[in-house]
CSV table of C-alpha atoms in Angstrom, one decimal:
chain,number,residue,atom,x,y,z
A,334,MET,CA,-27.7,29.6,118.7
A,335,GLY,CA,-26.5,32.8,120.4
A,336,THR,CA,-24.0,33.4,117.6
A,337,CYS,CA,-26.6,33.1,114.9
A,338,LEU,CA,-29.0,35.3,116.8
A,339,ARG,CA,-26.3,37.9,117.2
A,340,LEU,CA,-25.4,37.8,113.5
A,341,GLU,CA,-29.1,38.3,112.5
A,342,LEU,CA,-29.5,41.2,114.9
A,343,GLU,CA,-26.3,42.8,113.6
A,344,ALA,CA,-27.4,42.4,110.0
A,345,SER,CA,-30.6,44.2,110.9
A,346,ALA,CA,-28.7,47.0,112.6
A,347,LEU,CA,-26.5,47.4,109.5
A,348,TYR,CA,-29.5,47.6,107.2
A,349,ARG,CA,-30.9,50.3,109.5
A,350,ARG,CA,-27.6,52.2,109.1
A,351,PHE,CA,-27.9,51.9,105.3
A,352,GLN,CA,-31.6,53.1,105.6
A,353,ALA,CA,-30.5,56.2,107.5
A,354,VAL,CA,-28.2,57.3,104.7
A,355,ALA,CA,-30.2,56.1,101.7
A,356,PRO,CA,-30.3,58.7,99.0
A,357,ASP,CA,-33.8,57.8,97.8
A,358,ALA,CA,-37.1,56.3,99.0
A,359,GLU,CA,-36.7,53.1,97.0
A,360,LEU,CA,-33.4,52.3,98.8
A,361,SER,CA,-34.8,53.4,102.2
A,362,ASP,CA,-37.8,51.1,101.7
A,363,LEU,CA,-35.5,48.2,100.7
A,364,TRP,CA,-33.3,48.5,103.8
A,365,GLU,CA,-36.4,48.9,106.0
A,366,THR,CA,-37.7,45.6,104.5
A,367,MET,CA,-34.4,43.8,104.9
A,368,ALA,CA,-33.9,45.0,108.5
A,369,GLN,CA,-37.4,43.7,109.4
A,370,ALA,CA,-36.6,40.4,107.7
A,371,GLU,CA,-33.5,40.0,109.8
A,372,LEU,CA,-35.4,40.7,113.0
A,373,HIS,CA,-37.9,38.0,111.9
A,374,HIS,CA,-35.0,35.6,111.5
A,375,ALA,CA,-33.8,36.5,115.0
A,376,HIS,CA,-37.3,35.9,116.3
A,377,MET,CA,-37.4,32.5,114.6
A,378,ILE,CA,-34.1,31.5,116.1
A,379,ASP,CA,-35.2,32.6,119.6
A,380,GLN,CA,-38.4,30.6,119.2
A,381,LEU,CA,-36.5,27.5,118.0
A,382,ALA,CA,-34.1,27.8,120.9
A,383,SER,CA,-36.9,27.9,123.4
A,384,ARG,CA,-38.6,24.8,122.0
A,385,ARG,CA,-38.6,21.9,124.3
A,386,GLY,CA,-36.4,19.1,122.9
A,387,PHE,CA,-34.8,21.3,120.3
A,388,THR,CA,-31.3,20.0,119.5
A,389,VAL,CA,-28.7,22.5,118.3
A,390,PRO,CA,-27.0,21.3,115.1
A,391,ALA,CA,-23.5,20.2,115.5
A,392,ILE,CA,-21.1,22.9,114.2
A,393,SER,CA,-17.5,22.9,115.2
A,394,ARG,CA,-16.0,25.9,116.9
A,395,GLU,CA,-13.6,26.3,114.0
A,396,ALA,CA,-16.5,26.4,111.5
A,397,LEU,CA,-18.5,28.8,113.6
A,398,ALA,CA,-15.4,31.0,114.1
A,399,ALA,CA,-14.8,31.0,110.3
A,400,ILE,CA,-18.4,32.1,109.7
A,401,VAL,CA,-18.2,34.9,112.2
A,402,GLU,CA,-14.9,36.1,110.7
A,403,ARG,CA,-16.4,36.1,107.2
A,404,ILE,CA,-19.5,38.0,108.3
A,405,ASP,CA,-17.4,40.5,110.3
A,406,ALA,CA,-15.2,41.1,107.2
A,407,ILE,CA,-18.4,41.9,105.1
A,408,ARG,CA,-19.7,44.2,107.8
A,409,ARG,CA,-16.4,46.0,108.1
A,410,GLU,CA,-16.7,47.0,104.5
A,411,ALA,CA,-19.6,49.1,105.6
A,412,ASP,CA,-17.3,51.2,107.8
A,413,ALA,CA,-15.6,52.8,104.8
A,414,PRO,CA,-16.4,56.5,104.6
A,415,ASP,CA,-18.9,57.8,102.0
A,416,LEU,CA,-20.3,54.5,100.9
A,417,GLY,CA,-22.3,54.9,97.7
A,418,SER,CA,-25.6,53.1,97.0
A,419,ASP,CA,-23.9,50.5,94.8
A,420,ARG,CA,-21.4,49.6,97.5
A,421,MET,CA,-24.2,49.3,100.1
A,422,LEU,CA,-26.1,47.1,97.7
A,423,SER,CA,-23.1,44.9,97.2
A,424,ILE,CA,-22.5,44.6,100.9
A,425,THR,CA,-26.1,43.6,101.3
A,426,ALA,CA,-25.9,41.0,98.6
A,427,ALA,CA,-22.7,39.6,100.1
A,428,LEU,CA,-24.2,39.4,103.5
A,429,GLU,CA,-27.5,37.8,102.3
A,430,PHE,CA,-25.6,35.1,100.5
A,431,SER,CA,-22.9,34.5,103.0
A,432,GLU,CA,-22.2,31.6,105.3
A,433,MET,CA,-24.6,33.2,107.7
A,434,ASP,CA,-27.4,31.9,105.5
A,435,ASP,CA,-26.0,28.4,105.9
A,436,LEU,CA,-25.9,28.7,109.7
A,437,PHE,CA,-29.5,30.0,109.8
A,438,GLY,CA,-30.5,27.1,107.4
A,439,ALA,CA,-28.8,24.5,109.6
A,440,ILE,CA,-30.7,25.8,112.7
A,441,CYS,CA,-34.0,25.9,110.8
A,442,GLN,CA,-33.5,22.3,109.6
A,443,ALA,CA,-32.7,21.1,113.1
A,444,GLY,CA,-36.0,22.7,114.2
A,445,GLY,CA,-38.0,21.1,111.3
A,446,VAL,CA,-38.4,24.4,109.5
A,447,ASP,CA,-37.8,24.6,105.8
A,448,PRO,CA,-34.9,27.1,105.5
A,449,ASP,CA,-35.9,28.0,102.0
A,450,ALA,CA,-39.6,28.8,102.9
A,451,GLY,CA,-40.0,32.6,102.3
A,452,ARG,CA,-36.5,33.0,100.9
A,453,ALA,CA,-37.8,34.2,97.5
A,454,ASP,CA,-40.0,36.8,99.2
A,455,HIS,CA,-37.1,37.9,101.4
A,456,LEU,CA,-34.7,38.4,98.5
A,457,ALA,CA,-37.2,39.7,95.9
A,458,PRO,CA,-36.9,43.4,97.1
A,459,LEU,CA,-33.1,43.3,96.8
A,460,MET,CA,-33.2,41.6,93.4
A,461,ASN,CA,-35.8,44.0,92.1
A,462,VAL,CA,-33.8,47.1,93.2
A,463,VAL,CA,-30.5,45.8,91.8
A,464,LEU,CA,-32.1,44.8,88.5
A,465,ALA,CA,-33.8,48.2,88.2
A,466,ARG,CA,-30.6,50.2,88.7
A,467,GLU,CA,-27.6,50.6,86.6
A,468,SER,CA,-25.2,49.5,89.2
A,469,GLU,CA,-21.5,48.5,89.3
A,470,GLY,CA,-20.6,44.9,88.5
A,471,GLY,CA,-20.0,44.0,92.2
A,472,VAL,CA,-23.6,43.7,93.2
A,473,LEU,CA,-24.5,41.7,90.1
A,474,ARG,CA,-21.5,39.4,90.6
A,475,HIS,CA,-22.5,38.7,94.2
A,476,LEU,CA,-26.1,38.0,93.1
A,477,LEU,CA,-25.0,35.8,90.3
A,478,ALA,CA,-22.6,33.8,92.5
A,479,ALA,CA,-25.4,33.4,95.1
A,480,MET,CA,-27.9,32.2,92.5
A,481,ILE,CA,-25.4,29.6,91.3
A,482,ARG,CA,-24.8,28.5,94.9
A,483,LEU,CA,-28.6,28.2,95.5
A,484,ARG,CA,-29.0,26.2,92.3
A,485,ARG,CA,-26.2,23.8,93.2
A,486,ARG,CA,-27.7,23.4,96.7
A,487,ALA,CA,-31.0,22.5,95.2
A,488,GLU,CA,-29.5,20.1,92.7
A,489,THR,CA,-27.5,18.4,95.5
A,490,ALA,CA,-30.7,18.1,97.6
A,491,ASN,CA,-32.6,16.6,94.7
A,492,ALA,CA,-29.8,14.1,93.9
A,493,LEU,CA,-29.9,12.9,97.5
A,494,ARG,CA,-33.6,12.3,97.6
A,495,PRO,CA,-34.7,8.6,97.2
């Protein structure tokens, strides 16, 4: 729980960094919205953790370490000097559709919360900004891969339903 909480707070801090150097109001607003959403996720995790009888989902140390390593690698990309808007958008997309999302989802499910509730609203600002811009292929590749991943997850969930 603590790892997931930390990852959400670090994502919020990263989006605040992006907001501080955003070249225009549209991007500044995007990263403000994304930062607030990550704080909301952290608050949800904190609330679930404090619920009486809440059982933390079983995740191996190796799996958790792999998730942290992947997220750290994505965030390290933000340490490059002179990041352009497209690169910051690409990092945002990679983070939003990373294994961090799976960890958050597992915790939500363990707490009886639908992990996909509000997901479209959370991602809509990012999708709208990316689609409105003529950006490098990296952002769109991340978003396309994420959309395929979400579709496969939904198909798997539907196939498992009685």
